[in-house]
Amino acid sequence: MKSIIKSKIEKLLSKEFYCSSDELNGKSTVYSVNFNAKQPYIKILAYRNCVVVCTSENLHYKVQELLQNKNRDEIFELPLVYGQTIHYVPNDSHAEDVRIPLNYECEYLFDRDILSLSGLTGFENSLAFDENGSTSTKAVYIARDNNKIIGVAGAAESSTDGVWEIGIDVMEEYRNARLGTYLVRGLTRELLVRNIIPFYSASITNIGSQMVASRCDYIPFWVDTFGTILDGSSVYNDMIKGLSSEFDK
């Protein structure tokens, strides 16, 4: 299972960061180009012993010059990026279900059956519908308390090669009772038996989410930054505007 997870995740990362599997398994800093980026763009990945700095074409050489001789930590401190996410994959020894102290009703839904929940709000990390009532979520494990949905673990397809990302939402008054752990663990098991590789993501500042990953026997596999588009939408817009204007000289 470990080799399958590694292979499929590397295919996902190669596509997202425009690099090769050999580069991902190397020890160098790789500078790749996202030719589909229409605006100045940068996103950084740390995987195993390598770092990948993926930029739009117009920033490629300038960022490479800026980061010359920088180590991994220094690269991740580049002021043109912000926000870091830890991504986890299931460990080989995936554990059995945890028990939850209250008797909630739980149910799995897949594919079109999920549309029966259309209109549900408050679970944007795991299940969100667009204005047409559609959703990218393809599998959910939901918990109800007296017919009220109180928690949702959802998974959306991240690649056509069978890699799906899991998200979790639990209503605030039901947190700290390991309900999130129960739902993520259950959905993980259901995906694995269908030969789907799940991964779980948590901001480096979200300790609670990281604890869920640990309790579900997930292990950290890679870290990346938010894909920063230098279009004025960044929360650090003033600083970025000044730096990007330097790039244009």
Short mmCIF file of N, CA and C in Angstrom, two decimals, residues 10 13-35 41-56 59-72 75-76 78 81 223-225:
data_model
loop_
_atom_site.label_atom_id
_atom_site.label_comp_id
_atom_site.label_asym_id
_atom_site.label_seq_id
_atom_site.Cartn_x
_atom_site.Cartn_y
_atom_site.Cartn_z
N GLU A 10 2.77 11.18 -6.02
CA GLU A 10 3.79 11.81 -6.86
C GLU A 10 3.23 12.19 -8.23
N LEU A 13 1.35 15.42 -7.52
CA LEU A 13 2.25 16.55 -7.30
C LEU A 13 2.97 16.94 -8.59
N SER A 14 3.35 15.97 -9.39
CA SER A 14 4.02 16.27 -10.65
C SER A 14 3.13 17.12 -11.55
N LYS A 15 1.86 16.79 -11.56
CA LYS A 15 0.91 17.54 -12.39
C LYS A 15 0.68 18.93 -11.83
N GLU A 16 0.55 19.04 -10.51
CA GLU A 16 0.25 20.34 -9.90
C GLU A 16 1.44 21.28 -9.94
N PHE A 17 2.65 20.73 -9.80
CA PHE A 17 3.85 21.56 -9.70
C PHE A 17 4.74 21.49 -10.95
N TYR A 18 4.27 20.83 -11.99
CA TYR A 18 4.97 20.83 -13.28
C TYR A 18 6.41 20.36 -13.14
N CYS A 19 6.55 19.21 -12.49
CA CYS A 19 7.88 18.64 -12.31
C CYS A 19 7.79 17.13 -12.51
N SER A 20 8.92 16.44 -12.49
CA SER A 20 8.95 15.00 -12.72
C SER A 20 9.06 14.24 -11.40
N SER A 21 8.77 12.95 -11.46
CA SER A 21 8.93 12.09 -10.29
C SER A 21 10.38 12.02 -9.86
N ASP A 22 11.29 12.00 -10.83
CA ASP A 22 12.72 11.98 -10.48
C ASP A 22 13.11 13.24 -9.71
N GLU A 23 12.58 14.38 -10.12
CA GLU A 23 12.88 15.62 -9.41
C GLU A 23 12.31 15.60 -7.99
N LEU A 24 11.11 15.03 -7.84
CA LEU A 24 10.50 14.94 -6.52
C LEU A 24 11.32 14.06 -5.57
N ASN A 25 12.00 13.08 -6.12
CA ASN A 25 12.79 12.17 -5.29
C ASN A 25 14.26 12.58 -5.22
N GLY A 26 14.58 13.75 -5.75
CA GLY A 26 15.95 14.24 -5.66
C GLY A 26 16.18 15.07 -4.41
N LYS A 27 17.30 15.75 -4.39
CA LYS A 27 17.68 16.54 -3.22
C LYS A 27 17.92 18.01 -3.58
N SER A 28 17.44 18.40 -4.74
CA SER A 28 17.71 19.75 -5.22
C SER A 28 16.50 20.66 -5.08
N THR A 29 16.73 21.94 -5.27
CA THR A 29 15.64 22.90 -5.42
C THR A 29 15.30 22.96 -6.90
N VAL A 30 14.04 22.68 -7.21
CA VAL A 30 13.58 22.63 -8.60
C VAL A 30 12.77 23.88 -8.90
N TYR A 31 13.05 24.53 -10.01
CA TYR A 31 12.30 25.70 -10.43
C TYR A 31 11.49 25.32 -11.67
N SER A 32 10.17 25.24 -11.50
CA SER A 32 9.31 24.82 -12.60
C SER A 32 8.39 25.98 -13.01
N VAL A 33 7.76 25.81 -14.17
CA VAL A 33 6.92 26.87 -14.73
C VAL A 33 5.50 26.35 -14.94
N ASN A 34 4.55 27.08 -14.40
CA ASN A 34 3.14 26.82 -14.68
C ASN A 34 2.74 27.70 -15.87
N PHE A 35 2.78 27.12 -17.06
CA PHE A 35 2.51 27.90 -18.27
C PHE A 35 1.03 28.25 -18.40
N TYR A 41 2.29 34.28 -10.60
CA TYR A 41 1.85 33.18 -9.74
C TYR A 41 3.07 32.50 -9.14
N ILE A 42 2.93 32.06 -7.87
CA ILE A 42 4.00 31.29 -7.23
C ILE A 42 3.41 30.35 -6.19
N LYS A 43 3.93 29.14 -6.16
CA LYS A 43 3.52 28.13 -5.19
C LYS A 43 4.72 27.24 -4.91
N ILE A 44 4.97 26.92 -3.63
CA ILE A 44 6.18 26.21 -3.23
C ILE A 44 5.81 24.90 -2.55
N LEU A 45 6.58 23.86 -2.85
CA LEU A 45 6.35 22.52 -2.32
C LEU A 45 7.60 22.00 -1.64
N ALA A 46 7.42 21.35 -0.48
CA ALA A 46 8.48 20.58 0.16
C ALA A 46 8.03 19.13 0.20
N TYR A 47 8.79 18.27 -0.48
CA TYR A 47 8.46 16.84 -0.54
C TYR A 47 9.74 16.04 -0.37
N ARG A 48 9.76 15.16 0.62
CA ARG A 48 10.95 14.37 0.92
C ARG A 48 12.17 15.29 1.06
N ASN A 49 13.16 15.16 0.20
CA ASN A 49 14.37 15.98 0.32
C ASN A 49 14.46 17.10 -0.70
N CYS A 50 13.37 17.34 -1.42
CA CYS A 50 13.44 18.37 -2.46
C CYS A 50 12.48 19.52 -2.16
N VAL A 51 12.73 20.63 -2.83
CA VAL A 51 11.82 21.78 -2.81
C VAL A 51 11.52 22.12 -4.26
N VAL A 52 10.24 22.35 -4.55
CA VAL A 52 9.84 22.76 -5.89
C VAL A 52 9.25 24.17 -5.80
N VAL A 53 9.79 25.08 -6.56
CA VAL A 53 9.28 26.45 -6.63
C VAL A 53 8.63 26.61 -8.01
N CYS A 54 7.32 26.64 -8.01
CA CYS A 54 6.57 26.70 -9.26
C CYS A 54 6.03 28.12 -9.46
N THR A 55 6.34 28.72 -10.59
CA THR A 55 5.93 30.09 -10.86
C THR A 55 5.33 30.21 -12.25
N SER A 56 4.68 31.33 -12.47
CA SER A 56 4.30 31.69 -13.84
C SER A 56 5.58 31.99 -14.62
N LEU A 59 7.75 35.16 -13.89
CA LEU A 59 8.49 35.26 -12.63
C LEU A 59 9.62 34.25 -12.51
N HIS A 60 9.69 33.32 -13.44
CA HIS A 60 10.58 32.16 -13.29
C HIS A 60 12.03 32.55 -13.01
N TYR A 61 12.63 33.30 -13.88
CA TYR A 61 14.06 33.60 -13.72
C TYR A 61 14.32 34.58 -12.57
N LYS A 62 13.39 35.49 -12.35
CA LYS A 62 13.58 36.47 -11.28
C LYS A 62 13.49 35.83 -9.90
N VAL A 63 12.54 34.92 -9.74
CA VAL A 63 12.43 34.21 -8.47
C VAL A 63 13.62 33.27 -8.28
N GLN A 64 14.05 32.62 -9.33
CA GLN A 64 15.21 31.74 -9.24
C GLN A 64 16.45 32.53 -8.80
N GLU A 65 16.62 33.71 -9.34
CA GLU A 65 17.74 34.56 -8.94
C GLU A 65 17.60 35.00 -7.48
N LEU A 66 16.38 35.33 -7.08
CA LEU A 66 16.12 35.79 -5.72
C LEU A 66 16.43 34.70 -4.68
N LEU A 67 16.17 33.44 -5.04
CA LEU A 67 16.31 32.33 -4.09
C LEU A 67 17.62 31.57 -4.23
N GLN A 68 18.50 32.05 -5.03
CA GLN A 68 19.77 31.37 -5.24
C GLN A 68 20.51 31.18 -3.92
N ASN A 69 20.97 29.94 -3.68
CA ASN A 69 21.73 29.57 -2.48
C ASN A 69 20.92 29.62 -1.19
N LYS A 70 19.59 29.71 -1.29
CA LYS A 70 18.74 29.70 -0.09
C LYS A 70 18.40 28.26 0.27
N ASN A 71 18.33 27.97 1.59
CA ASN A 71 17.92 26.64 2.01
C ASN A 71 16.40 26.54 2.06
N ARG A 72 15.90 25.38 2.41
CA ARG A 72 14.46 25.14 2.38
C ARG A 72 13.68 26.12 3.26
N ILE A 75 13.60 29.53 1.75
CA ILE A 75 12.72 29.59 0.59
C ILE A 75 11.27 29.74 1.02
N PHE A 76 10.87 29.02 2.07
CA PHE A 76 9.48 29.09 2.54
C PHE A 76 9.18 30.40 3.25
N LEU A 78 9.92 33.24 1.82
CA LEU A 78 9.82 34.23 0.75
C LEU A 78 8.55 35.07 0.93
N VAL A 81 4.95 34.60 -0.84
CA VAL A 81 3.99 33.53 -0.54
C VAL A 81 3.48 33.68 0.88
N VAL A 223 4.35 19.38 2.28
CA VAL A 223 3.93 20.71 2.72
C VAL A 223 3.99 21.63 1.52
N ASP A 224 2.98 22.48 1.37
CA ASP A 224 3.06 23.49 0.31
C ASP A 224 2.48 24.81 0.79
N THR A 225 2.74 25.84 0.02
CA THR A 225 2.19 27.16 0.31
C THR A 225 0.89 27.35 -0.47
#
